Short mmCIF file of C-alpha atoms and ligand atoms in Angstrom, two decimals:
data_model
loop_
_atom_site.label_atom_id
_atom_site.label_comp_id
_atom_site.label_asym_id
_atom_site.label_seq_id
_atom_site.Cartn_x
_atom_site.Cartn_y
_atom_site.Cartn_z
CA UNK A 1 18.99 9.60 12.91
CA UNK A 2 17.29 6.37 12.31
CA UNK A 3 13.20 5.94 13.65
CA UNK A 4 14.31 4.17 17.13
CA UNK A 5 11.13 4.74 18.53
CA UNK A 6 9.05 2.91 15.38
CA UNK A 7 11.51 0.23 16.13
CA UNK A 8 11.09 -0.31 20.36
CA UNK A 9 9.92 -3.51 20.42
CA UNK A 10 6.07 -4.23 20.83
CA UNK A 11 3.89 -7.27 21.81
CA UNK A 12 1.88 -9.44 20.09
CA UNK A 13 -1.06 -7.83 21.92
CA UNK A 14 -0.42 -4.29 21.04
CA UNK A 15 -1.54 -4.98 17.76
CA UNK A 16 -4.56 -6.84 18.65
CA UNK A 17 -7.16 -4.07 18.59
CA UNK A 18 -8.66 -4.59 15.03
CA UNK A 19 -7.43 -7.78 13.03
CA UNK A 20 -8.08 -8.59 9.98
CA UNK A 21 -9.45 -12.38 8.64
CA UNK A 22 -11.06 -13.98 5.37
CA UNK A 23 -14.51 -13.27 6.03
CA UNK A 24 -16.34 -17.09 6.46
CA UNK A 25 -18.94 -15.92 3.91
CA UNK A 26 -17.86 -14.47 1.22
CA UNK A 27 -13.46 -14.97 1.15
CA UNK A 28 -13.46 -10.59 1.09
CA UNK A 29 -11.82 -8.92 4.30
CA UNK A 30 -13.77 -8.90 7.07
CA UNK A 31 -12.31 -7.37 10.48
CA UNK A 32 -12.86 -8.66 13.86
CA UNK A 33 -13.05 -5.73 16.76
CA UNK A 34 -13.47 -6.01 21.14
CA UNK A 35 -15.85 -4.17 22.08
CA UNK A 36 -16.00 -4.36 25.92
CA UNK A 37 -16.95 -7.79 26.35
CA UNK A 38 -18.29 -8.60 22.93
CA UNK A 39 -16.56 -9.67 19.99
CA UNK A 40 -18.35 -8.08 16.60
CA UNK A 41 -16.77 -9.93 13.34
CA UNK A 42 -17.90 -7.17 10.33
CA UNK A 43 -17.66 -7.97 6.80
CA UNK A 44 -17.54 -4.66 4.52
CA UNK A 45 -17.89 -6.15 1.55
CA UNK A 46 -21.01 -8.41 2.23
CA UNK A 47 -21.94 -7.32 5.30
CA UNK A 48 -21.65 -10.90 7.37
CA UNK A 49 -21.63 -9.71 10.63
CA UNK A 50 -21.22 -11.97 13.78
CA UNK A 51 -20.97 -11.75 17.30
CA UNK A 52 -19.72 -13.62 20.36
CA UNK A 53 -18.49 -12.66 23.60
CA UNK A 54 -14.69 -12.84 24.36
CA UNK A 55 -13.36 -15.88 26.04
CA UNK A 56 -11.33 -18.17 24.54
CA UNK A 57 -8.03 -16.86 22.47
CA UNK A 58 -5.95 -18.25 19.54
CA UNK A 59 -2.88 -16.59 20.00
CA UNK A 60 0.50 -17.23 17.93
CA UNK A 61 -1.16 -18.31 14.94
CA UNK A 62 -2.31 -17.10 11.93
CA UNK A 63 -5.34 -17.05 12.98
CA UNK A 64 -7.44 -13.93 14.73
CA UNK A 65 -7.62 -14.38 18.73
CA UNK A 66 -11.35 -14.68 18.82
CA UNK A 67 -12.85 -16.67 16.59
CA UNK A 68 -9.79 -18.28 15.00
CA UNK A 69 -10.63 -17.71 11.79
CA UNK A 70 -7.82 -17.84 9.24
CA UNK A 71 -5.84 -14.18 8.65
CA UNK A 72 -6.78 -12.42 5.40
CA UNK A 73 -2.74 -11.52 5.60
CA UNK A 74 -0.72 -14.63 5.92
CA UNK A 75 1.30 -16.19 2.89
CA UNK A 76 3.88 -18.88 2.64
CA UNK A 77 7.70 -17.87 3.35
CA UNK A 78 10.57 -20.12 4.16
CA UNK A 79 8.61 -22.80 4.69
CA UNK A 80 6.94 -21.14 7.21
CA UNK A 81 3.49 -19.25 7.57
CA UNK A 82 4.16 -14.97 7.99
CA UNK A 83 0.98 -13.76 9.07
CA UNK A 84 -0.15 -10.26 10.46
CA UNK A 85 -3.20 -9.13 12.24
CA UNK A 86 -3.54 -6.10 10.32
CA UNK A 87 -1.99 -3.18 8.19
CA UNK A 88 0.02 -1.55 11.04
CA UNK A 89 1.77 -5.15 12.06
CA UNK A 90 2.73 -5.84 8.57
CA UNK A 91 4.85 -2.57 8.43
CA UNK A 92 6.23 -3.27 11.81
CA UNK A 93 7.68 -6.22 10.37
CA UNK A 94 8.32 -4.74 7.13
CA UNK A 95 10.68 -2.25 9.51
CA UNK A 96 12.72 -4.93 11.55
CA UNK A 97 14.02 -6.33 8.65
CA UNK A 98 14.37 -3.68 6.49
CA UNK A 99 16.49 -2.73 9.52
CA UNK A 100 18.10 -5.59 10.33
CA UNK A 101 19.36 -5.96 6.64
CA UNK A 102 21.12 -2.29 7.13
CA UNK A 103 22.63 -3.39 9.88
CA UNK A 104 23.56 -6.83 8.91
CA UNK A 105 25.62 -4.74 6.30
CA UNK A 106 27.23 -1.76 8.87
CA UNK A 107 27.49 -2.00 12.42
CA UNK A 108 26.17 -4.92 14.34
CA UNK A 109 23.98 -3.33 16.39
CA UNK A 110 21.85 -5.95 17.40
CA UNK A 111 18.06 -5.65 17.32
CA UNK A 112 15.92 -6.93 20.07
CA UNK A 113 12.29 -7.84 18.52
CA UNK A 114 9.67 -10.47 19.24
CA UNK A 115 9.59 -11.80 15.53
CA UNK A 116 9.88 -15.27 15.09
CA UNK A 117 13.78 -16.39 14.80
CA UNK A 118 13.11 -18.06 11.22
CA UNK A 119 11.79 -14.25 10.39
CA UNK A 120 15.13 -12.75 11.85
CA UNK A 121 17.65 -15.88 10.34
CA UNK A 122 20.08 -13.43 8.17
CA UNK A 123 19.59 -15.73 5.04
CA UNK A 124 15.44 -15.59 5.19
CA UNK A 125 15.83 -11.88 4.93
CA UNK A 126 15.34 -11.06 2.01
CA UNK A 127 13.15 -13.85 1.21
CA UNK A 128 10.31 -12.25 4.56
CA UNK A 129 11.20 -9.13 2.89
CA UNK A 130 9.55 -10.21 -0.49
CA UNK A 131 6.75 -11.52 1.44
CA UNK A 132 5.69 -8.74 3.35
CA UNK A 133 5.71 -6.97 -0.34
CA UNK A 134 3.46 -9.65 -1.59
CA UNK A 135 0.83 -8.81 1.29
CA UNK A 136 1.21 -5.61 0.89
CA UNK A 137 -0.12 -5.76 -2.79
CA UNK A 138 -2.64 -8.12 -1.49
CA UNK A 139 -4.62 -5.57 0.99
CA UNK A 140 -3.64 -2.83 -1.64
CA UNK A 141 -6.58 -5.05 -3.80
CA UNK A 142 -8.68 -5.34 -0.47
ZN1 LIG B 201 -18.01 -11.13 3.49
#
């Protein structure tokens, strides 16, 4: 039995809760967390810290939804940007299409997911597929 429940599809937002961005200070990781009506931007490798209090969101980019400061996982793919906010959205990703490319090759089950259409275009498969490798080597080095 395949993992149907890792594959339900999830929102954007679901995956909102910590995200990850090149810290303005030093270019290390630094994560960006809501804490009730704050916004706390912590770097652990310098220890940049900054605060402001949520309002205005960048959403669909790859960019965090607070600050909009530039994703620490993003990379160039199809000539397109694939970003994620953090660890846990990269292997989401990394499961749709490792998913859809079993499928693609037995039944044709069709599988309903927010990703981008370039992400889900049958010939860019293997290509996103690639990339999600290359950012997962990437936060491997943190
Ligand atoms: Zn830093």
């Amino acid at each position: 039995m395949t993992n149907r429940f890792a594959l339900q599809s999830r929102e954007l937002e679901t995956f909102m809760g910590q995200m990850f961005v090149i810290c303005p200070h030093c270019g290390g990781r630094a994560d960006v967390m809501e804490k009730g009506d704050e916004v706390r931007l912590s770097c652990l490798k310098c220890g940049h810290l900054q605060m402001k209090q949520t309002g205005t969101k960048y959403i669909g980019g790859a960019f965090d939804v607070h600050f909009g400061l530039p994703l620490y996982l993003q990379i160039s793919c199809c000539g397109h940007v694939l970003w994620a906010y953090n660890r846990e959205h990269l292997d989401y990703m990394k499961r749709y299409i490792e998913a859809m490319i079993r499928t693609s090759k037995g039944t044709n089950r069709s599988l309903e997911s927010r990703l981008p259409e370039w992400m889900k275009r049958k010939q860019n498969r293997d290509e996103v597929l690639r990339a999600i490798e290359r950012l997962e080597l990437v936060w491997e080095r943190g």
